[in-house]
Coordinates of C-alpha atoms and ligand atoms in Angstrom, one line a residue:
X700 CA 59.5 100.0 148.7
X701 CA 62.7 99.0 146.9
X702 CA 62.4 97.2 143.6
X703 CA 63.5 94.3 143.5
X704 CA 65.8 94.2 139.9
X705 CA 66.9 90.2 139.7
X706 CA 64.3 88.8 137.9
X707 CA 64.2 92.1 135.2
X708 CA 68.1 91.7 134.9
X709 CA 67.9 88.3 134.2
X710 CA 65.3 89.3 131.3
X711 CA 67.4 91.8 130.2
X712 CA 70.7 89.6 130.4
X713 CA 68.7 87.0 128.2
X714 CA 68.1 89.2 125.7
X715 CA 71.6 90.9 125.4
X716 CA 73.0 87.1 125.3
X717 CA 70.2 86.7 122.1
X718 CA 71.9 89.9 120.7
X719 CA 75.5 88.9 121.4
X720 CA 75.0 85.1 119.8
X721 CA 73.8 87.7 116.5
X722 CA 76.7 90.0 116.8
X723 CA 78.7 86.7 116.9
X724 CA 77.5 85.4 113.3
X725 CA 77.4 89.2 111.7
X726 CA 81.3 89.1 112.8
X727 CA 82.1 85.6 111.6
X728 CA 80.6 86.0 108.0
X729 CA 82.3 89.3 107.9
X730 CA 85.4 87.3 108.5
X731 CA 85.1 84.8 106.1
X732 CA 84.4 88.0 103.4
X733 CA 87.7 89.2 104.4
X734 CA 89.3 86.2 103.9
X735 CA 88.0 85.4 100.6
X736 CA 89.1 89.2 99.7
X737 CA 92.2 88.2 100.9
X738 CA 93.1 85.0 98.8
X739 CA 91.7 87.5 95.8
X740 CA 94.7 89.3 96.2
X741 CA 97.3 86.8 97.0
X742 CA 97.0 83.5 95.6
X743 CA 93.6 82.9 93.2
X744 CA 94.5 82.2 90.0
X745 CA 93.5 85.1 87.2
X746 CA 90.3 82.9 85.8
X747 CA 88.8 82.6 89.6
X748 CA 87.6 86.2 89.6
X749 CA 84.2 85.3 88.3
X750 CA 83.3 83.3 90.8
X751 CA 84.8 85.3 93.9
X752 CA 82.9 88.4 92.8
X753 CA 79.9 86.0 93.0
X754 CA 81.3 84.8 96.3
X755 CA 81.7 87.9 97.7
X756 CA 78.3 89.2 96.3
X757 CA 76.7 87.1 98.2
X758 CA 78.5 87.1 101.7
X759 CA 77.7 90.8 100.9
X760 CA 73.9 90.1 100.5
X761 CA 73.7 87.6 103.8
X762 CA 76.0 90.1 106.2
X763 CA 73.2 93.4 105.4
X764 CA 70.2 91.1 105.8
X765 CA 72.1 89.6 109.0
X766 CA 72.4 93.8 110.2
X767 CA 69.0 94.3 109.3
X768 CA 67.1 91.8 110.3
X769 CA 64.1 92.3 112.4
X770 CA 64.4 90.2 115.1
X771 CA 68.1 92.5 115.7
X772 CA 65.6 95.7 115.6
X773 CA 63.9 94.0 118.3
X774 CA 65.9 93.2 120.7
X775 CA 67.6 96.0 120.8
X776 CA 64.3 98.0 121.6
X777 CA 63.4 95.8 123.8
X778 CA 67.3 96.0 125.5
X779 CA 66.9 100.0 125.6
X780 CA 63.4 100.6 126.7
X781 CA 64.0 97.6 129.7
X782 CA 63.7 98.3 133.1
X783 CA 66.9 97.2 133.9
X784 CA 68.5 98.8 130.9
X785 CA 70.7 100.2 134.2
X786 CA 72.0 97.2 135.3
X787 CA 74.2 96.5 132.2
X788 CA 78.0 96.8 132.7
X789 CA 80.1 99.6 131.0
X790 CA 81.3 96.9 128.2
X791 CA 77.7 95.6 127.8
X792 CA 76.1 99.5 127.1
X793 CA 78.9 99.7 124.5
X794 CA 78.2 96.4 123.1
X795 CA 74.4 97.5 122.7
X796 CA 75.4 101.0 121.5
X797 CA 77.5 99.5 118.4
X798 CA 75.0 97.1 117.0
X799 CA 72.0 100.0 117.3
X800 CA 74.2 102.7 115.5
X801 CA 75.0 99.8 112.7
X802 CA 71.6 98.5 113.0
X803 CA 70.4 102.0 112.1
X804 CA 72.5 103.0 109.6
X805 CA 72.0 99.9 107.5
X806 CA 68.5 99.8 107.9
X807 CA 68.0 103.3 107.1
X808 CA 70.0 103.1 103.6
X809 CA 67.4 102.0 100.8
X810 CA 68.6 98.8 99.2
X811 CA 68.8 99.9 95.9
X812 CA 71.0 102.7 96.9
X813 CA 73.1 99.9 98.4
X814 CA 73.4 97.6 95.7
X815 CA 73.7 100.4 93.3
X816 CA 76.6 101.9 94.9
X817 CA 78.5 98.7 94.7
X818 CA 78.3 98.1 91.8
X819 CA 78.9 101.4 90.5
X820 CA 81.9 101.6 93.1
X821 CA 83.4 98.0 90.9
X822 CA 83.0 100.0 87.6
X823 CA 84.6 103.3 88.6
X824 CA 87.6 101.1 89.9
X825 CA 88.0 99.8 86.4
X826 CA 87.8 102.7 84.4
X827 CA 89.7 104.5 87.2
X828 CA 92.5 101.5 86.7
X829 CA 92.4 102.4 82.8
X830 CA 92.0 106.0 82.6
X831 CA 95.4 106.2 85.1
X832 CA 97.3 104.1 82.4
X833 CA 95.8 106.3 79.7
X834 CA 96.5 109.3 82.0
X835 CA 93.2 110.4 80.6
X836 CA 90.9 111.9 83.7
X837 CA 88.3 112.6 80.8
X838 CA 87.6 108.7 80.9
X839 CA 87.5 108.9 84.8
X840 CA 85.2 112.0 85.5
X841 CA 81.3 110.2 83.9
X842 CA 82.2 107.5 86.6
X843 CA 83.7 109.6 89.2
X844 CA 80.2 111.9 88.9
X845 CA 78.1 109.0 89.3
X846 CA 79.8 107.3 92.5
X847 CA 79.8 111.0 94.0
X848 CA 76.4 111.5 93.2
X849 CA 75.6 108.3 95.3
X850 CA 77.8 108.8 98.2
X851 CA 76.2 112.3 98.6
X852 CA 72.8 110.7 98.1
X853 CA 73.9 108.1 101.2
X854 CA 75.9 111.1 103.1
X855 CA 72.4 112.8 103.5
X856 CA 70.5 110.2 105.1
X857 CA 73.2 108.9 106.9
X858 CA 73.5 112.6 108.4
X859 CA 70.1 112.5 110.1
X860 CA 70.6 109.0 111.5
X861 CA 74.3 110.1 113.1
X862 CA 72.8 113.7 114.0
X863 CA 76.0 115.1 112.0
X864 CA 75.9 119.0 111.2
X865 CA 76.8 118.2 107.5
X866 CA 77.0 115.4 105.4
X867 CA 80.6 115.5 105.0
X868 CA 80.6 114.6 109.0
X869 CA 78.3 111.6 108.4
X870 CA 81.0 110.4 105.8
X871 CA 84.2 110.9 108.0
X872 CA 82.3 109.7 111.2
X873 CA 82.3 105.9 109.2
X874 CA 85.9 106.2 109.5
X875 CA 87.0 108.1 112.0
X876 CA 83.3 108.2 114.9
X877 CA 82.5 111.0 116.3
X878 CA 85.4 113.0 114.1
X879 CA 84.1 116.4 112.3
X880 CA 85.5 118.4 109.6
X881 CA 85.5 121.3 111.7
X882 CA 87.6 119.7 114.1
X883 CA 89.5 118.3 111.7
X884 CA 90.0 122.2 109.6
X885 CA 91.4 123.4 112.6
X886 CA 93.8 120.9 113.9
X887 CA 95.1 120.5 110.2
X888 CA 95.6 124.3 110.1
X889 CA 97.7 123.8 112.7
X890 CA 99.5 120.9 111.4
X891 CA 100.7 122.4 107.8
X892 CA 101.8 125.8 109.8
X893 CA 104.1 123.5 112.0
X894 CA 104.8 120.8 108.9
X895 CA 105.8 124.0 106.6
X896 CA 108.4 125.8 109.0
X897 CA 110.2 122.3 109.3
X898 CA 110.2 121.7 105.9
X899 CA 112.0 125.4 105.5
X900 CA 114.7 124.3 108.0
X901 CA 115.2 121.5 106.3
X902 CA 115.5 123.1 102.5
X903 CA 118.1 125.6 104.0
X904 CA 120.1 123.3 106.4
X905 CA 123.8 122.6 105.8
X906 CA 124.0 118.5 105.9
X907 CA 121.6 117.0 103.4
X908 CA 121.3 113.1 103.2
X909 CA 121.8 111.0 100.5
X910 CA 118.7 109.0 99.7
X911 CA 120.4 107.6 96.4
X912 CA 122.4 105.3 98.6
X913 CA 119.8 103.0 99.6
X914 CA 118.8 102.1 96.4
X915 CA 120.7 98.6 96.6
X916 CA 120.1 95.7 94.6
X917 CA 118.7 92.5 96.9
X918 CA 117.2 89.6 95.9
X919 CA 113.1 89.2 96.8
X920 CA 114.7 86.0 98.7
X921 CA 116.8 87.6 100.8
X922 CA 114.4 90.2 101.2
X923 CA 111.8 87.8 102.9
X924 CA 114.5 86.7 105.1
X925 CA 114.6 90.4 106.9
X926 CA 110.9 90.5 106.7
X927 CA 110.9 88.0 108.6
X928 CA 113.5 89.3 110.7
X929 CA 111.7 92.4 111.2
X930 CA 108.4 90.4 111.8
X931 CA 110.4 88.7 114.8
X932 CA 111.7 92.2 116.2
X933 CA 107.8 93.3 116.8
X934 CA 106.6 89.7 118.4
X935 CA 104.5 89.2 115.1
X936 CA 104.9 85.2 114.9
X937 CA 104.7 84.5 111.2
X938 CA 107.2 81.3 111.9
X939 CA 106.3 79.1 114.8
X940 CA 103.9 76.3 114.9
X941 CA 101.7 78.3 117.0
X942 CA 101.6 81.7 114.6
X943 CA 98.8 83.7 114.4
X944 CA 100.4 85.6 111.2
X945 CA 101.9 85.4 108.1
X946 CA 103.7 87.4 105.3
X947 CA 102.8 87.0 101.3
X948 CA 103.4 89.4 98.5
X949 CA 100.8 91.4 96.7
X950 CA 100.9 94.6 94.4
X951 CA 100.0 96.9 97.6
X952 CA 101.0 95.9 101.2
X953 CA 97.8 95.8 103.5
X954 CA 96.7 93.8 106.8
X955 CA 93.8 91.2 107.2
X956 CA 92.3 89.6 110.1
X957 CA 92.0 89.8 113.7
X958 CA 93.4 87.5 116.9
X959 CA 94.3 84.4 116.3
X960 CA 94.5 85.0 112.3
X961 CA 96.9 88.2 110.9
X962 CA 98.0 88.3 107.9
X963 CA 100.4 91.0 106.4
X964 CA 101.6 91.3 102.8
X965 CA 104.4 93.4 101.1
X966 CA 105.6 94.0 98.1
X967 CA 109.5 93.1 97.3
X968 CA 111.7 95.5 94.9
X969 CA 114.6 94.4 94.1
X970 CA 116.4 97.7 93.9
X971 CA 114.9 99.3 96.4
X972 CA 114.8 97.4 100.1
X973 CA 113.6 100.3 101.9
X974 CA 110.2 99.6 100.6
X975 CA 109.7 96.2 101.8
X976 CA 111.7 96.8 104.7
X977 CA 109.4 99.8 106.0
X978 CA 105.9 98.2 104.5
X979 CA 106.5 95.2 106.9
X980 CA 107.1 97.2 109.9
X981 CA 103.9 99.2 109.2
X982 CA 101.3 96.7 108.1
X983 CA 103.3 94.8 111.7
X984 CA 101.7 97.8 113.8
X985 CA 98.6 97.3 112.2
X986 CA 98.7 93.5 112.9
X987 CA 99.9 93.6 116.6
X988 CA 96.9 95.8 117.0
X989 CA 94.7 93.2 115.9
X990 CA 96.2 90.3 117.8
X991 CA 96.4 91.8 121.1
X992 CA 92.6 93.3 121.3
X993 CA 91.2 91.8 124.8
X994 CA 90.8 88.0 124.2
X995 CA 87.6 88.1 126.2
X996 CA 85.9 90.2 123.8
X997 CA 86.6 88.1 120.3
X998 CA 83.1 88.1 118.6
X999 CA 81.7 91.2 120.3
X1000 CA 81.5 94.7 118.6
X1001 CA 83.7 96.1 121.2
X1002 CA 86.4 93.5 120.0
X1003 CA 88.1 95.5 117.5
X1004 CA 90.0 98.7 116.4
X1005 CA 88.8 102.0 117.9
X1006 CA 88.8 103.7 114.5
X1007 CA 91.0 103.6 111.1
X1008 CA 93.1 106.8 112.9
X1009 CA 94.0 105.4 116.2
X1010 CA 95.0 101.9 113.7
X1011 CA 97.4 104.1 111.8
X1012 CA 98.4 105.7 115.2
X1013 CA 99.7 101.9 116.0
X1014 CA 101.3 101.8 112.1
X1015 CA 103.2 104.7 112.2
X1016 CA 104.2 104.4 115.5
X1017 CA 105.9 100.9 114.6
X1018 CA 107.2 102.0 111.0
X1019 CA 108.2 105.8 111.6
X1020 CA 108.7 106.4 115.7
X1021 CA 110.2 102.9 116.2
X1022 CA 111.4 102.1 112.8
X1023 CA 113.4 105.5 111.9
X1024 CA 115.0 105.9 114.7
X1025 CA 118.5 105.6 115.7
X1026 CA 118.2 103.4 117.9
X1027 CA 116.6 100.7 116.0
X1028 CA 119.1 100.7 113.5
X1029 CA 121.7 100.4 116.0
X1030 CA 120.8 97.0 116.8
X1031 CA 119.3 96.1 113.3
X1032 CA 122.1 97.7 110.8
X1033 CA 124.3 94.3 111.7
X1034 CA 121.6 92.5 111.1
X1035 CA 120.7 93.8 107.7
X1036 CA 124.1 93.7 106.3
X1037 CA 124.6 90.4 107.9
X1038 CA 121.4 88.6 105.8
X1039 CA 121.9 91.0 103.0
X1040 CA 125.6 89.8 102.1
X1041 CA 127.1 93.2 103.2
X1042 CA 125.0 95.3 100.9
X1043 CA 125.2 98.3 102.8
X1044 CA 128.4 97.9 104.2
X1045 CA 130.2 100.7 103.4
X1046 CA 127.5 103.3 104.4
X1047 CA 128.2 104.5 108.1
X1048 CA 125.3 103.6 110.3
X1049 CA 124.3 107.7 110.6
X1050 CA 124.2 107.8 106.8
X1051 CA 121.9 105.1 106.5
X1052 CA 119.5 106.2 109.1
X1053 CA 119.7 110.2 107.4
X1054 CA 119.1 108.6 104.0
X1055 CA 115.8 106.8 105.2
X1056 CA 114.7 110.2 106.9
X1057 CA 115.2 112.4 104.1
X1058 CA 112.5 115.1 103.8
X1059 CA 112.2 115.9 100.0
X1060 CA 108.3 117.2 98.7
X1061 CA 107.2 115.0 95.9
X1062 CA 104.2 114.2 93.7
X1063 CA 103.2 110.7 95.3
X1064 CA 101.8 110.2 98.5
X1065 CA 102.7 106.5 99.2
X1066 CA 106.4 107.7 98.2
X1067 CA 106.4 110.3 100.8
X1068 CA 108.4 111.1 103.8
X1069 CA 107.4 111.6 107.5
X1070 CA 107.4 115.3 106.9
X1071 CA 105.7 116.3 104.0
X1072 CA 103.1 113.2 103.9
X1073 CA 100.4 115.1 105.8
X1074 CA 100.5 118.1 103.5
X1075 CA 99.0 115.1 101.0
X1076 CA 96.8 114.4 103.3
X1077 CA 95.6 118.2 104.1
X1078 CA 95.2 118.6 100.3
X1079 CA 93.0 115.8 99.7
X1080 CA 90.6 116.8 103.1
X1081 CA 90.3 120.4 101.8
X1082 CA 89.2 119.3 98.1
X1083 CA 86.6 115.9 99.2
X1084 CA 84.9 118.5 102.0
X1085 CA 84.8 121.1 98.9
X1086 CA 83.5 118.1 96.3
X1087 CA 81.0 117.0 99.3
X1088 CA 79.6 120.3 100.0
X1089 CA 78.6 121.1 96.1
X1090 CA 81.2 123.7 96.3
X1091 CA 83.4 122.2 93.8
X1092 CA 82.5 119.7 90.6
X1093 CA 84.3 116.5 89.4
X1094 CA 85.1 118.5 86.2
X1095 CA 87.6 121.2 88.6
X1096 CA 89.9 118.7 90.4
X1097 CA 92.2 118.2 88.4
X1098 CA 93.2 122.0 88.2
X1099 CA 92.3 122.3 91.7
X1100 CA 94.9 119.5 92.5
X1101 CA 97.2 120.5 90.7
X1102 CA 97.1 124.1 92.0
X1103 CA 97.3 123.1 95.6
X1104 CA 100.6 120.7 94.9
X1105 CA 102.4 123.5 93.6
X1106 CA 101.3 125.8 96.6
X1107 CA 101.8 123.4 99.4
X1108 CA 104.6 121.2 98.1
X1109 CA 106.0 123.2 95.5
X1110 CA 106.2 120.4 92.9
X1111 CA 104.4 120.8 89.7
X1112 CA 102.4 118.2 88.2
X1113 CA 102.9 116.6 84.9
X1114 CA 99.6 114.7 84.0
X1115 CA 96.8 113.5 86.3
X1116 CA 97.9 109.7 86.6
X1117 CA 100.9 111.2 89.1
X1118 CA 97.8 113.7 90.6
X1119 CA 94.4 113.6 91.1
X1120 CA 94.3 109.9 89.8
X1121 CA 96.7 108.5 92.3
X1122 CA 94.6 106.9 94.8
X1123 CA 92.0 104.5 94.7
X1124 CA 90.0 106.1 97.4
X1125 CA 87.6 108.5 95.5
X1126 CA 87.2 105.9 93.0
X1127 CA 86.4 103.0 95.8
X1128 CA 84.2 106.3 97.2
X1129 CA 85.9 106.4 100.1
X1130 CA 85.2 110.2 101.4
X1131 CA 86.3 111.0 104.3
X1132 CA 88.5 108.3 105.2
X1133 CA 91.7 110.9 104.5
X1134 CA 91.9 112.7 106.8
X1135 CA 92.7 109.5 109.6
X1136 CA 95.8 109.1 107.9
X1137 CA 97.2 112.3 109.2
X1138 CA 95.0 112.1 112.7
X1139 CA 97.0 108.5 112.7
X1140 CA 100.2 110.5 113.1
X1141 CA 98.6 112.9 115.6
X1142 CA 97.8 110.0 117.5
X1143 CA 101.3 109.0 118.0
X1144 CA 102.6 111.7 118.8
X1145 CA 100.8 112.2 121.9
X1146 CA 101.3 108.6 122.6
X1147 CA 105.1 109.0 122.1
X1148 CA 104.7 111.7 124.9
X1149 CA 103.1 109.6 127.7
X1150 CA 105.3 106.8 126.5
X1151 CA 108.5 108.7 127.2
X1152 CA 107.2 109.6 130.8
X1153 CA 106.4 105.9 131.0
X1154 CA 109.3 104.2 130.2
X1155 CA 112.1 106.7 130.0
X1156 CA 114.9 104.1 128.9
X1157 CA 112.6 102.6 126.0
X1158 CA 115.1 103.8 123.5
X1159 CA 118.2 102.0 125.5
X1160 CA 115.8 99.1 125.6
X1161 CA 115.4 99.4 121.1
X1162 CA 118.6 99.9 121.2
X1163 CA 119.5 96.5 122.2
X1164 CA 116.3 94.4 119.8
X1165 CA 114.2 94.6 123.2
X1166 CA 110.5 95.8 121.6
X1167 CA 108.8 94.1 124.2
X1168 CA 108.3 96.5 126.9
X1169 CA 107.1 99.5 123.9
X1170 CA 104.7 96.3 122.7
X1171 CA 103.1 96.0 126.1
X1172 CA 102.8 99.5 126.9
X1173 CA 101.0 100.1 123.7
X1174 CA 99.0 96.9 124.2
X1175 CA 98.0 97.7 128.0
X1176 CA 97.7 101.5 126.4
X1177 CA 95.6 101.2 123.1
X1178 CA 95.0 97.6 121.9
X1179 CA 93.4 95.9 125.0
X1180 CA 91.1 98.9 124.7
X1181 CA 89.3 97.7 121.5
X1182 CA 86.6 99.9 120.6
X1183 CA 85.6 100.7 124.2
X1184 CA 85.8 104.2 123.9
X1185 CA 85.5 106.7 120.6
X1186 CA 88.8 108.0 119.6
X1187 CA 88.5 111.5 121.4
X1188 CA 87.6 109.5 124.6
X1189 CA 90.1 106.7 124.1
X1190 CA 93.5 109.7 122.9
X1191 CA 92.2 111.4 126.5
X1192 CA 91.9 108.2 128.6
X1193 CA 95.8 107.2 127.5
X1194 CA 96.9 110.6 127.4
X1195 CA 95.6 113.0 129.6
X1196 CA 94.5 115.4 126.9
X1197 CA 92.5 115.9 124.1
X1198 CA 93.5 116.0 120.3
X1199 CA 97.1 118.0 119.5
X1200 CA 99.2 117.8 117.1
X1201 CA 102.4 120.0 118.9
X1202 CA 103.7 116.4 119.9
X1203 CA 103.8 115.1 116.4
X1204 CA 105.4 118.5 115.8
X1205 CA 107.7 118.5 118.1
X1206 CA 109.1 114.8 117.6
X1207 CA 109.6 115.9 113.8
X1208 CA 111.4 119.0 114.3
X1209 CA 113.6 117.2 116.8
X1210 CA 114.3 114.2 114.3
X1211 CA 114.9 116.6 111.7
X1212 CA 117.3 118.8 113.8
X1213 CA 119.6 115.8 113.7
X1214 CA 119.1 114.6 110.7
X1215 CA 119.7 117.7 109.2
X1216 CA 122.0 119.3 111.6
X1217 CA 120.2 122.5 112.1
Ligands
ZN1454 ZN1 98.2 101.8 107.4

């Protein structure tokens, strides 16, 4: 006799709506968090930061006992063991799956270590912010120890909860799920073989551009007026009456928010355009990601980005892919000599778009070209798995830094403020979250393939300010996908294929064969 499942489902769809109606407050506190982050760095005054680090403290505090609360850790038992467990749609088992694997790994981390880590986290920022000044990494490395010390600590439980073969896993799977370092090892082996024979082309090729001639003086004003521009080009609304974003200046450009609320900042200097100019189209492919995610699925775990990689896929495909080429600069060079009182007006068009491809190797990652950024990248993956794995101690980075910019970039460094002390990520103890810059790249590059097959006239269509038809494609493509799918799934579903970097590889070398005329 044939069961008869309505009444169980109905149960079962009773309790998923309870679990939902919490996912829905977890997501909304977490949202007012970021927005109070968010006012931190653009328009509190310098006196309110005693009372936003209480504010935040707090949010902190209600959002984990939120994540952990019983009555969560109930119904998702209940959920899983139920009869009907079956009956739940694709989205729905997804749903589920997101708030156990959060529910688990918050519930498993004591709360000491929690609390501990934060606030050990705020300290080694500070010092880390005072010891780059001094360029002293001797003030850096007591701090640097302890925050390691308590990531590992929290890397080793949260190993057994995400069944990760080393801690080091546990750590990138926060960023990137599902991600491992072997993986990872082998794809970036590939990736500095193919990033090093371009870079020898380039060295030795005949035509070399001339960086030095977009270092032009224009006013912050005038510069807002092409972000805005720019802004308009991507179908980020930052102007209407009905805009869901908007642009403000900070010390670091970065995106906040989600739907109906993104909000990008830059940072304007006045001798040097490019900056702004290239910040706005990147944090604009991080915000169209945001504002296009499936409207349906606004307060569900499933309505958001699939992981920090395939969100710098959408970046770099907007800054570099889009915003590099030729063909955007045919229709935009008017544009920017028109707002920018002719400031570039005696640079031919293919000068201006070699000088903003140039390939040099340098010190600083955030100052580093399309080419050579990933080698940064590759060098900071091999030393956290090292640091992670006991093999190396805080005490050896900075030789071991040093040592690996002069092998894979060639550049020596000078002190450690321009080396090991460059980013805030070890000092925020963010290990692990690397290595999606460079799998961000990867990303597009396959995504660039399919596009081409596609929509073969897409560059015709840049070529005349139309972005639309690349925004739907990599809205239908990536952003109505949310977090679905886990990024190996989600690069397949789109592409066909797993993981491979010879489509990034190949769209450098062919950029750089014209750039460089080899
Ligand atoms: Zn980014």
């Amino acid at each position: 006799m044939a069961i008869n499942m309505a009444e169980p489902a109905k149960a079962l769809k009773s309790d998923y709506d309870l679990l939902m109606a919490k996912a829905k407050d977890i997501i909304i506190i977490g949202s007012i968090q970021s927005l109070a982050s968010w006012d931190m760095e653009t328009k509190m005054p310098p006196k309110g930061i005693k009372q936003r680090s209480q504010q935040l403290a707090i949010l902190s505090q209600i959002e984990h006992q939120m994540t952990t609360s019983s009555e969560i850790g109930t119904l998702l038992s209940k959920i899983e063991k139920h009869v009907a467990y079956e009956t739940l749609n694709e989205l729905q088992k997804r749903n589920v799956y997101l708030m156990k694997k959060q529910y688990d790994e918050q519930t498993k981390l004591p709360e000491k270590l929690v609390v501990e880590t934060a606030r050990q986290q705020a300290l080694t920022i500070d010092t880390w912010k005072k010891a780059k000044t001094a360029k002293d990494f001797s003030m850096f490395k007591p701090e640097l120890e302890k925050l390691l010390a308590l990531r590992k600590e929290a890397a080793k439980i949260l190993m057994k909860v995400k069944e990760t073969r080393t801690p080091y896993d546990a750590l990138i799977d926060i960023f990137e799920p599902r991600m491992t370092s072997e993986m990872i090892a082998k794809i970036f082996g590939e990736l500095r073989e193919g990033l090093v024979k371009i870079i020898k082309k380039c060295a030795t090729a005949p035509e070399k551009p001339q960086a030095s001639i977009l270092m032009r003086k224009i006013p912050p004003s005038v510069q807002q007026k092409i972000s805005n521009e720019l802004a308009q080009f991507i179908d980020y609304d930052v102007k209407s009456p009905k805009a869901g974003g908007r642009i403000d200046e900070t010390e670091h450009p970065f995106t906040n928010g989600y739907y109906d609320d993104v909000r990008i900042t830059t940072h304007y200097y006045e001798n040097n355009p490019a900056s702004s100019l290239f910040s706005v189209l990147h944090e604009g492919g991080h915000a169209i990601y945001e504002q296009n995610l499936n409207p349906e699925w606004l307060y569900q775990p499933v309505g958001m980005g699939a992981s920090l990689g395939f969100h710098e896929s959408q970046s770099r495909f907007v800054e570099n892919i889009i915003g590099r080429s030729r063909e955007f600069w045919t229709y935009f060079y008017p544009k920017l000599n028109l707002l920018a009182s002719n400031a570039f007006s005696d640079v031919a068009l293919d000068d201006f778009v070699r000088a903003i491809n140039q390939v040099k190797p340098s010190k600083i990652r955030v100052e580093a070209d399309e080419v050579t950024y990933c080698l940064h990248i590759i060098i900071r993956f091999e030393i956290e798995r090292e640091l992670i794995a006991n093999k190396i101690a805080v005490a050896d980075l900075p030789e071991i830094w040093n040592r690996k910019y002069h092998d894979y970039l060639g550049v020596e460094i000078q002190n450690d403020s321009e080396g090991v002390m460059q980013d805030i990520h070890w000092a925020s103890g963010y290990y692990g979250y690397f290595p999606t810059y460079a799998l961000g790249n990867i990303y597009s590059g396959q995504l660039l393939t399919k596009l081409r097959k596609d929509i073969p006239i897409w560059q015709d269509q840049i070529r005349t300010g139309d972005f639309l038809q690349v925004k739907k494609w990599l809205t239908e493509n990536v952003h109505q996908h949310g977090n679905l799918y886990d990024p190996a799934d989600l690069i397949k579903r789109i592409t066909g294929e797993s993981l491979n970097v010879q489509p990034y590889l190949k769209y450098l070398d062919e950029k750089c064969a014209w750039i460089y005329g080899y």
